[in-house]
mmCIF file of C-alpha atoms in Angstrom:
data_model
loop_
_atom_site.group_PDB
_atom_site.id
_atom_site.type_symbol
_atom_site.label_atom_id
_atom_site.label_comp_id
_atom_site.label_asym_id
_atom_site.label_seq_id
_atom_site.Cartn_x
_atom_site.Cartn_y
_atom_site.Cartn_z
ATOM 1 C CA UNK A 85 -5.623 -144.464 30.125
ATOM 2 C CA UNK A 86 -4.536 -148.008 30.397
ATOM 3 C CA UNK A 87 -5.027 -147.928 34.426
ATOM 4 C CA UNK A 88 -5.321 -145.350 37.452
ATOM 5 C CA UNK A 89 -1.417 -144.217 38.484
ATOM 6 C CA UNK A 90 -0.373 -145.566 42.006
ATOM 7 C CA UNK A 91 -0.959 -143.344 44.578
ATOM 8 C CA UNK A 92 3.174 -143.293 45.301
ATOM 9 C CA UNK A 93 4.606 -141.327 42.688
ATOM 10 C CA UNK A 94 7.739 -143.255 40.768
ATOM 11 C CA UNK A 95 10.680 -142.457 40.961
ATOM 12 C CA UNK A 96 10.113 -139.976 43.672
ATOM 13 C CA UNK A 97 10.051 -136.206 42.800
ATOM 14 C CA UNK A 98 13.703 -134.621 43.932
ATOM 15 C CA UNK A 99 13.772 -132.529 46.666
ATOM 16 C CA UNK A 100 14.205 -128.956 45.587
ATOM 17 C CA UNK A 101 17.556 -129.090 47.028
ATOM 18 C CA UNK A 102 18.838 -131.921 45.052
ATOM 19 C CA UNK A 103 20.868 -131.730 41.573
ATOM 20 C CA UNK A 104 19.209 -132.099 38.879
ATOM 21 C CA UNK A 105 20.074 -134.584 36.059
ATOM 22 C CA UNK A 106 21.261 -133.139 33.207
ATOM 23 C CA UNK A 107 19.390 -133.397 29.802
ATOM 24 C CA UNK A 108 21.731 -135.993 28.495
ATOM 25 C CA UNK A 109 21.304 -137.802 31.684
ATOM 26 C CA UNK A 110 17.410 -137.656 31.457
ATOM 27 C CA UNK A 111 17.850 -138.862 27.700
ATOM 28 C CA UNK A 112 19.599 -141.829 28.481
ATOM 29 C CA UNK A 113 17.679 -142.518 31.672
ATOM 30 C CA UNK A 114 14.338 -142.464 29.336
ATOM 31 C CA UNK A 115 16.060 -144.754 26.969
ATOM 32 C CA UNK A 116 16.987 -147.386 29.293
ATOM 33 C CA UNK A 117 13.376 -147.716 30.804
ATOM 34 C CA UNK A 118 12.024 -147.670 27.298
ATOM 35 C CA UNK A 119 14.356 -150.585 26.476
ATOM 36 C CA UNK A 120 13.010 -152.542 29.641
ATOM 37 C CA UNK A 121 9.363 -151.818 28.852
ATOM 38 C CA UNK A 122 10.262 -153.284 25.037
ATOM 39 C CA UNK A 123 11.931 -155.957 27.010
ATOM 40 C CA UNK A 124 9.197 -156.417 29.414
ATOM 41 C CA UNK A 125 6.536 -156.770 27.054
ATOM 42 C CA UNK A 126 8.712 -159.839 25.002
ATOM 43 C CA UNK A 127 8.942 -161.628 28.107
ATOM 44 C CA UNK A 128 4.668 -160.852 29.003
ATOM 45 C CA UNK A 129 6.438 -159.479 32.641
ATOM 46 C CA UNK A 130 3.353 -156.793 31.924
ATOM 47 C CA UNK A 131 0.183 -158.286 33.245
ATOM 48 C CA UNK A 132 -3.365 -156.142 33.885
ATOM 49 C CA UNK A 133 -4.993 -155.955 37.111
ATOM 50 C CA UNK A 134 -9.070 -156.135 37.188
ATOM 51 C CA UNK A 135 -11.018 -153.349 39.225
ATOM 52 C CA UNK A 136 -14.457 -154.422 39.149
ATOM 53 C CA UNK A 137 -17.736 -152.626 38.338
ATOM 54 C CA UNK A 138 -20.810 -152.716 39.975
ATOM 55 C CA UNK A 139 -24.287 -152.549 39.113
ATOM 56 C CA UNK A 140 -25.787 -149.745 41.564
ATOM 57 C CA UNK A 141 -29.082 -151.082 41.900
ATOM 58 C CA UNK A 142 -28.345 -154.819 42.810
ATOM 59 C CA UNK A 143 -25.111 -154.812 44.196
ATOM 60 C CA UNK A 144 -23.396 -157.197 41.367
ATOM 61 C CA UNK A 145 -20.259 -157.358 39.506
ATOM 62 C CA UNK A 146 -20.976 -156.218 35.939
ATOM 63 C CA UNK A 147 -18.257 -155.411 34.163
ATOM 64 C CA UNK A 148 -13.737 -154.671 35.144
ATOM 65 C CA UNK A 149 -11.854 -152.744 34.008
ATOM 66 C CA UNK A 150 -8.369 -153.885 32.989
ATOM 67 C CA UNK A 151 -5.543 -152.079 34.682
ATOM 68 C CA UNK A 152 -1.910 -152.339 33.636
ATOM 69 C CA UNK A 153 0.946 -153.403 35.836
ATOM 70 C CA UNK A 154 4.128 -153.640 35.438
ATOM 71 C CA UNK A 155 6.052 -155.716 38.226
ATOM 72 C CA UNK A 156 9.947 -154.707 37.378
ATOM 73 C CA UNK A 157 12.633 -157.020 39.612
ATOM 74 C CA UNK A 158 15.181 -153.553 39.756
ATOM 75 C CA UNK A 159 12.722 -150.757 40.220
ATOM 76 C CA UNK A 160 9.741 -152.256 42.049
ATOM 77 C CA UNK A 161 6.604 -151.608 40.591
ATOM 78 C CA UNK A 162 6.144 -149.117 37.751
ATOM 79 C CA UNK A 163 3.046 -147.120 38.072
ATOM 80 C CA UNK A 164 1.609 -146.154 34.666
ATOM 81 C CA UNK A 165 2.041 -142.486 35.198
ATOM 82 C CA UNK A 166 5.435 -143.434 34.215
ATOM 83 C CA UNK A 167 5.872 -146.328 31.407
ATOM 84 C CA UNK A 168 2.242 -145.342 29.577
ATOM 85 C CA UNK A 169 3.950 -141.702 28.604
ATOM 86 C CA UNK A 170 7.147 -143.580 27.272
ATOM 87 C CA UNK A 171 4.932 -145.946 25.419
ATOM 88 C CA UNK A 172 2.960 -143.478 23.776
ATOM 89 C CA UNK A 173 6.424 -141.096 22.702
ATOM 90 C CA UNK A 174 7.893 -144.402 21.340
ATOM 91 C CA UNK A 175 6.513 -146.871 18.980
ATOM 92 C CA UNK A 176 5.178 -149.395 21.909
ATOM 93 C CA UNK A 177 2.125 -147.678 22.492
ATOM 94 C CA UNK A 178 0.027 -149.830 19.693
ATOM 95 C CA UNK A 179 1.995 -152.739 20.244
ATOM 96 C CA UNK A 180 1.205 -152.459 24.265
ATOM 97 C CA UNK A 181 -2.379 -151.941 23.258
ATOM 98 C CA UNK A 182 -2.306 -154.989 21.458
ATOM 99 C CA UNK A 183 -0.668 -156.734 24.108
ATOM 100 C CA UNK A 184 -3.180 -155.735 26.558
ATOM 101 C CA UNK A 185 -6.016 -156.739 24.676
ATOM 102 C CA UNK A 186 -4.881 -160.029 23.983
ATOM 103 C CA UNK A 187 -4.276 -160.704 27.460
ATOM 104 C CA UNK A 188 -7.951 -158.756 28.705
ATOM 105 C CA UNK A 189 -9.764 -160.770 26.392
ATOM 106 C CA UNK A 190 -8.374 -164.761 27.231
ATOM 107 C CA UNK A 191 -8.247 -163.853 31.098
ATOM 108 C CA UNK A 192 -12.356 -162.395 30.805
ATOM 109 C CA UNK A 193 -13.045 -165.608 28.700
ATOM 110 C CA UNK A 194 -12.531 -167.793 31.607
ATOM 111 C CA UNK A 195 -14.427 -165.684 34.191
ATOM 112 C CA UNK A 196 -17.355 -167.303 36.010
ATOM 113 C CA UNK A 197 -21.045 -165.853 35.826
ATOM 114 C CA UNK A 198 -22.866 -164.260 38.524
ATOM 115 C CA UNK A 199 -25.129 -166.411 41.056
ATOM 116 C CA UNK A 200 -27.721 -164.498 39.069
ATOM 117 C CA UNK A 201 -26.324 -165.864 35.954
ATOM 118 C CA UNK A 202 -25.169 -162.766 34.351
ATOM 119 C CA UNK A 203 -22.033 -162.268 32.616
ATOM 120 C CA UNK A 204 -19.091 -160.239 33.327
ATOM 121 C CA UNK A 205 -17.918 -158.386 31.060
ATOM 122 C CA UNK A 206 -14.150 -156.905 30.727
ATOM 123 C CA UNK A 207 -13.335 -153.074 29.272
ATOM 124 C CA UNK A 208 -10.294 -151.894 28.195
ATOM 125 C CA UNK A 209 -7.940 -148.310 27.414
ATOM 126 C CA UNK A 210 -7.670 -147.357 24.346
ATOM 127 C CA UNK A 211 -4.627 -144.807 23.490
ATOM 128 C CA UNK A 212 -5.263 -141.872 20.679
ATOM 129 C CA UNK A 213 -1.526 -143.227 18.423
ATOM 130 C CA UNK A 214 -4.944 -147.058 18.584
ATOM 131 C CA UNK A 215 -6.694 -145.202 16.392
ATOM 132 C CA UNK A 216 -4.632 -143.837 14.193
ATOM 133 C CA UNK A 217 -5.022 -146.319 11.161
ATOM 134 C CA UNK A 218 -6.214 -150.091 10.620
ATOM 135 C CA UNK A 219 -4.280 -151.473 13.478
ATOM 136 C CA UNK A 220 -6.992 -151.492 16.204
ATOM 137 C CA UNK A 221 -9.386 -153.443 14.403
ATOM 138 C CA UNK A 222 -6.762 -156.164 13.649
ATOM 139 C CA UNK A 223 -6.137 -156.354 16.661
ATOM 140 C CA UNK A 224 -9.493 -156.704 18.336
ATOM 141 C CA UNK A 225 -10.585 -159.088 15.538
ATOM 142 C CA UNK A 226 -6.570 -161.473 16.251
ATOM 143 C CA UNK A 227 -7.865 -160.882 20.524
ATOM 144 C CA UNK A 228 -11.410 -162.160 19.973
ATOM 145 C CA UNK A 229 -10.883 -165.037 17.449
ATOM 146 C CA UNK A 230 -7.841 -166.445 19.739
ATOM 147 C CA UNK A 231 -9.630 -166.584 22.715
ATOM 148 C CA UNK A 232 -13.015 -167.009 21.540
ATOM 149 C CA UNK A 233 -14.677 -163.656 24.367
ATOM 150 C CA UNK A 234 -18.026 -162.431 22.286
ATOM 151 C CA UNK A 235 -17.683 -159.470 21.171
ATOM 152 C CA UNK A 236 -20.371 -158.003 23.318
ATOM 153 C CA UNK A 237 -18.043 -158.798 26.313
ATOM 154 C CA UNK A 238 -15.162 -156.582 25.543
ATOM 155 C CA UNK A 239 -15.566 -152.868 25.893
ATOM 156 C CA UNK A 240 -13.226 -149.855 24.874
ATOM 157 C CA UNK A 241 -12.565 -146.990 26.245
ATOM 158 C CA UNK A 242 -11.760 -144.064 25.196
ATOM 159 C CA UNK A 243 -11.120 -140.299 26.680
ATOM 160 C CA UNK A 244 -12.793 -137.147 25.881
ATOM 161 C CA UNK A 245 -9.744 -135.455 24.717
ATOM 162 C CA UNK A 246 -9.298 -138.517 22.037
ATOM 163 C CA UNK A 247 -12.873 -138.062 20.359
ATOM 164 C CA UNK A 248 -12.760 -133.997 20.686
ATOM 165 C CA UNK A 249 -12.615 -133.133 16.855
ATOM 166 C CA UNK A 250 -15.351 -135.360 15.739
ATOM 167 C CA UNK A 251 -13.241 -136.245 12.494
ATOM 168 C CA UNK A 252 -14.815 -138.471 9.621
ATOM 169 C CA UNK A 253 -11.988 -140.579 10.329
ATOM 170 C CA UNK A 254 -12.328 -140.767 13.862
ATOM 171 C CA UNK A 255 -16.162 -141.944 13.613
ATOM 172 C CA UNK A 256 -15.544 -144.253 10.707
ATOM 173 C CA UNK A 257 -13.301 -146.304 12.832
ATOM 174 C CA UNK A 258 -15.525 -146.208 15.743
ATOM 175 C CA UNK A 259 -18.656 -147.178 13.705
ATOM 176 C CA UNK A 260 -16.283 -149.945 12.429
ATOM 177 C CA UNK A 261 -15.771 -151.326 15.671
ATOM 178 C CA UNK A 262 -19.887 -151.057 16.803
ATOM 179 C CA UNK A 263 -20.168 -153.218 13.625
ATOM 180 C CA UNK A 264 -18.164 -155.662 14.983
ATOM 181 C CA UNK A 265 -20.349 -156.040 18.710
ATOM 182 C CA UNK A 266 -17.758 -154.263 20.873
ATOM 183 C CA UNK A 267 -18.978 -151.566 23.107
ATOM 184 C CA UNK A 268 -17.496 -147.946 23.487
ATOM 185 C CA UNK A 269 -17.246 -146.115 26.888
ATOM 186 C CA UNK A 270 -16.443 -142.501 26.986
ATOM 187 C CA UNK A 271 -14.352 -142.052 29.956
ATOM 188 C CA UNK A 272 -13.676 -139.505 32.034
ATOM 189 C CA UNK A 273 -16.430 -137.806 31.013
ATOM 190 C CA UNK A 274 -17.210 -133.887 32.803
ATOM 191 C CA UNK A 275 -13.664 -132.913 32.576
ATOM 192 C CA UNK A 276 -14.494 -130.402 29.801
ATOM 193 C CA UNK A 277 -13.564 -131.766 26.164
ATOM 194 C CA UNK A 278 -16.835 -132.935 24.656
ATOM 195 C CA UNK A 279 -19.409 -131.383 24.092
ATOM 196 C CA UNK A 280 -23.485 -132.769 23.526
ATOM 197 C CA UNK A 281 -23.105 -131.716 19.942
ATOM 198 C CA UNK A 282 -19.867 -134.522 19.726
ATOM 199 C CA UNK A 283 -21.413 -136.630 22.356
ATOM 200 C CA UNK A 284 -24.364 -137.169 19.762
ATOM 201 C CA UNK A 285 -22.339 -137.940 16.629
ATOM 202 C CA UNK A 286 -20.377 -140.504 18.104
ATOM 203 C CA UNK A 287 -21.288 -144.411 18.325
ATOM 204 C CA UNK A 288 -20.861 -145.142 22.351
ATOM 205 C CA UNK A 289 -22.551 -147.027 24.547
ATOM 206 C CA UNK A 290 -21.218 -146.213 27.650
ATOM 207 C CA UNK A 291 -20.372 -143.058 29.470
ATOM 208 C CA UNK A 292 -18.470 -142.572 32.544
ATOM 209 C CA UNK A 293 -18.698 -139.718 34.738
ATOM 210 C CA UNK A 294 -15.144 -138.450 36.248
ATOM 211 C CA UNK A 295 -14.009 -139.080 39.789
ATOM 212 C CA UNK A 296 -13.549 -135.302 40.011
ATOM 213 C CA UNK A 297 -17.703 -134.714 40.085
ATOM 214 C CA UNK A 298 -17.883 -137.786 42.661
ATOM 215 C CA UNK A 299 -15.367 -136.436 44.473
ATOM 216 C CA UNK A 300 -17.382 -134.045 46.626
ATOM 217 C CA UNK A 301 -20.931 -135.670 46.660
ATOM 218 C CA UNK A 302 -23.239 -135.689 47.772
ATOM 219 C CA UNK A 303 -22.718 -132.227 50.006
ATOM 220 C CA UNK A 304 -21.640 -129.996 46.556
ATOM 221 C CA UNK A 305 -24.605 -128.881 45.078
ATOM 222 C CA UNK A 306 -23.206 -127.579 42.238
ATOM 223 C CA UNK A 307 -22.140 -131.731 41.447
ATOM 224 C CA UNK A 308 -24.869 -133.035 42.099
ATOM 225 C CA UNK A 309 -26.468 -131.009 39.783
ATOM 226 C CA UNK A 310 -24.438 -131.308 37.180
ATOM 227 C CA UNK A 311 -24.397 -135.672 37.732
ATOM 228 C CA UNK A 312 -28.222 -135.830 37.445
ATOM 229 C CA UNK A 313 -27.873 -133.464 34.270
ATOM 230 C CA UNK A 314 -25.293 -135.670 33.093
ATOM 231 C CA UNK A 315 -27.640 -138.932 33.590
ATOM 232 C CA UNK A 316 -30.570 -137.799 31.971
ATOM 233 C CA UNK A 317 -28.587 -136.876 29.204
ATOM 234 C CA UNK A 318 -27.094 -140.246 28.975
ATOM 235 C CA UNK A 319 -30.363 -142.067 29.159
ATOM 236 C CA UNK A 320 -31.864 -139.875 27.291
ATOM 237 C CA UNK A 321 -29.335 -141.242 24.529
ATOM 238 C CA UNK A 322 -29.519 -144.774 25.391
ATOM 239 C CA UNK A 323 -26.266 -144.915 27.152
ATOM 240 C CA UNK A 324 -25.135 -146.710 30.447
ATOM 241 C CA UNK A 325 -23.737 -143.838 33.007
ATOM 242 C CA UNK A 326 -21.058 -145.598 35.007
ATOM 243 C CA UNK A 327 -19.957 -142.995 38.048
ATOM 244 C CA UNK A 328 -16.158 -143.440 38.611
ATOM 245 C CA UNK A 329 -14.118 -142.964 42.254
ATOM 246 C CA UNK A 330 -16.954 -143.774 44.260
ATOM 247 C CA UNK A 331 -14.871 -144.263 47.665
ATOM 248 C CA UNK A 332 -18.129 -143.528 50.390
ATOM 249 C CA UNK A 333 -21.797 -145.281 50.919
ATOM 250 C CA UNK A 334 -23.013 -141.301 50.790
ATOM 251 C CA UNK A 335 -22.035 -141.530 47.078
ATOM 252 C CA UNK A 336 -22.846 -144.796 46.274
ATOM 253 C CA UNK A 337 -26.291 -143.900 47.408
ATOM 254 C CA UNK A 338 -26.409 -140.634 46.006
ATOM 255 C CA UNK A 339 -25.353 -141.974 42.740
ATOM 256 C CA UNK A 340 -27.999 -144.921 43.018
ATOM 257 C CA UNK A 341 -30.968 -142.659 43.914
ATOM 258 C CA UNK A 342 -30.190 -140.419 41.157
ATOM 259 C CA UNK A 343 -30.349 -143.071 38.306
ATOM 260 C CA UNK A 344 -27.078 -143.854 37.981
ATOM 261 C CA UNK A 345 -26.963 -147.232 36.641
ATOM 262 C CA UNK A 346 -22.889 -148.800 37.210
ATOM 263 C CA UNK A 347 -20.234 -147.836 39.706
ATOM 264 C CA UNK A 348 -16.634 -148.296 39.759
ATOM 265 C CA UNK A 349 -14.317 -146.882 43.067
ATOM 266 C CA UNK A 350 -12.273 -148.476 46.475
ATOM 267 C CA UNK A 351 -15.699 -148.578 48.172
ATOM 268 C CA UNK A 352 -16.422 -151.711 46.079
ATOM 269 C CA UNK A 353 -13.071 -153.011 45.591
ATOM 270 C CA UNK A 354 -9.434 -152.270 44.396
ATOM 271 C CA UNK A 355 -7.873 -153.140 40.751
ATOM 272 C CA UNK A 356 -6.634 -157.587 41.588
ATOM 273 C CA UNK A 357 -4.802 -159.836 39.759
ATOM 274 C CA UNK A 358 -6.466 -162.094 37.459
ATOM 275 C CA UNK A 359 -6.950 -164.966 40.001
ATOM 276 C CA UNK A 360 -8.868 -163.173 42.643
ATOM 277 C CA UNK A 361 -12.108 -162.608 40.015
ATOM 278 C CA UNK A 362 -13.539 -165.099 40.764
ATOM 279 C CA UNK A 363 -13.197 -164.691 44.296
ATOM 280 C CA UNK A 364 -14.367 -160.515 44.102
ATOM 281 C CA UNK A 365 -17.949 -162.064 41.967
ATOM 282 C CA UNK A 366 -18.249 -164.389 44.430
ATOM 283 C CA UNK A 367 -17.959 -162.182 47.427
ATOM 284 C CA UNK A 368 -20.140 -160.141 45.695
ATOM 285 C CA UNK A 369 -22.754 -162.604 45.131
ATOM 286 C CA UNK A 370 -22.813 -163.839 48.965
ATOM 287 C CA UNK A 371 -23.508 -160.038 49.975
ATOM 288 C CA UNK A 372 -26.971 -160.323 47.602
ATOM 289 C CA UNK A 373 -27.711 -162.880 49.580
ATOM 290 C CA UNK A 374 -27.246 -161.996 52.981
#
């Protein structure tokens, strides 16, 4: 996933009484947008937003999570439920990934440190067609020698459904990329791909739990218990549990009492342009204070 789809659906489902276009109509609609997307990416129309993540015991900005947009001047905006599928059936998707990276990586480089002093740190999607050959790790080592982010500072991530075979391949490149100081989050994590004996084999640091076990704490006992099996697990293997869709203080708490160390969700704040960082660690800072 490069970013969370919109909550508006685009274009907007037909109505079961409308005509529906014809295959060759569909074709050739799917070929135009693809041919904008190419264009929008030459023209850098494509920019991510930032959704921040916060530390659950202190209240700080930590980490955000870059979240593509694309701003089109015909169709509005273009949720990623839409262009990310094209990307991926076309030859774009590694190029976009590229793109995106290149983009994450200067815009985190000029972020400000907490009051604290701590730095922020930026993560970033990773599609399966990424890891398919050499290209990734060009491109993470062209994105951190142009804009000079540490390494340490840039985080992957990657779903469940991406690392499910455990292949030699698959965990030489991601041992490749540990070698080179970038972290790996597992995300969406609970929504039934991987399994512990995966989980162990592979070289993350980072896992996130999915919205959908957030959803309904902390009232569903059944979640809950599965989140607190789901933390020990991760700590028990050295990893950071980050807790995604956290939208209520009753789950921010929850989360918090239970060990969970990061949270990400529209209680804390929504994904924001590049320009309003500052302004999110900053308003985040002044609420330590208080």
């Amino acid at each position: 996933m490069f970013m969370s789809p919109s909550a508006a659906l685009y274009p907007q489902a037909p109505s079961r009484f409308s005509a529906q276009p014809s295959p060759r109509a569909a074709a050739a609609s799917r070929r135009k947008l693809e041919n904008e997307l190419r264009q929008a990416m030459g023209d850098r129309v494509l920019v991510p937003h930032y959704q921040p993540r916060i530390t659950l015991s202190t209240g700080a900005v930590c980490s955000a999570e870059a979240l593509l947009r694309w701003p089109n001047p015909r169709r509005g905006m273009v949720p990623p439920n839409v262009f990310i599928p094209i990307a991926e059936e076309s030859d774009l998707i590694v190029a976009l990934g590229g793109y995106v990276l290149d983009i994450a990586c200067r815009d985190a480089a000029g972020w400000p440190k907490t009051a604290a002093g701590e730095i922020v740190n930026v993560s970033v999607n990773v599609s399966a067609r990424q890891l398919e050959g050499g290209a990734l790790l060009d491109q993470l080592a062209h994105a951190l020698d142009a804009t000079g982010l540490a390494p340490e500072r840039l985080e992957l991530e990657l779903t469940e459904s991406m690392l499910i075979d455990g292949s030699v391949e698959t965990l030489l490149m991601l041992s490749a990329i540990r070698d080179l100081g970038v972290g790996l989050a597992l995300d969406d994590f609970g929504t039934g791909y991987a399994s512990l004996s995966v989980l162990k084999r592979l070289p993350i640091t980072v896992m996130k739990l999915d919205r959908s076990l957030v959803r309904d704490l902390p009232h569903n006992r059944e979640d809950a218990a599965i989140c607190r099996a789901v933390i020990e697990t991760g700590h028990a293997l050295g990893l950071t549990v980050v807790a995604e869709g956290i939208e209520t203080e009753a789950q921010r708490s929850f989360l918090a009492g239970i060990g969970c160390d990061e949270g990400q969700g529209w209680l804390f704040c929504a994904a924001v342009p590049n320009g309003q960082i500052s302004q999110k660690i900053d308003q985040f800072d002044r609420r330590l204070a208080v």
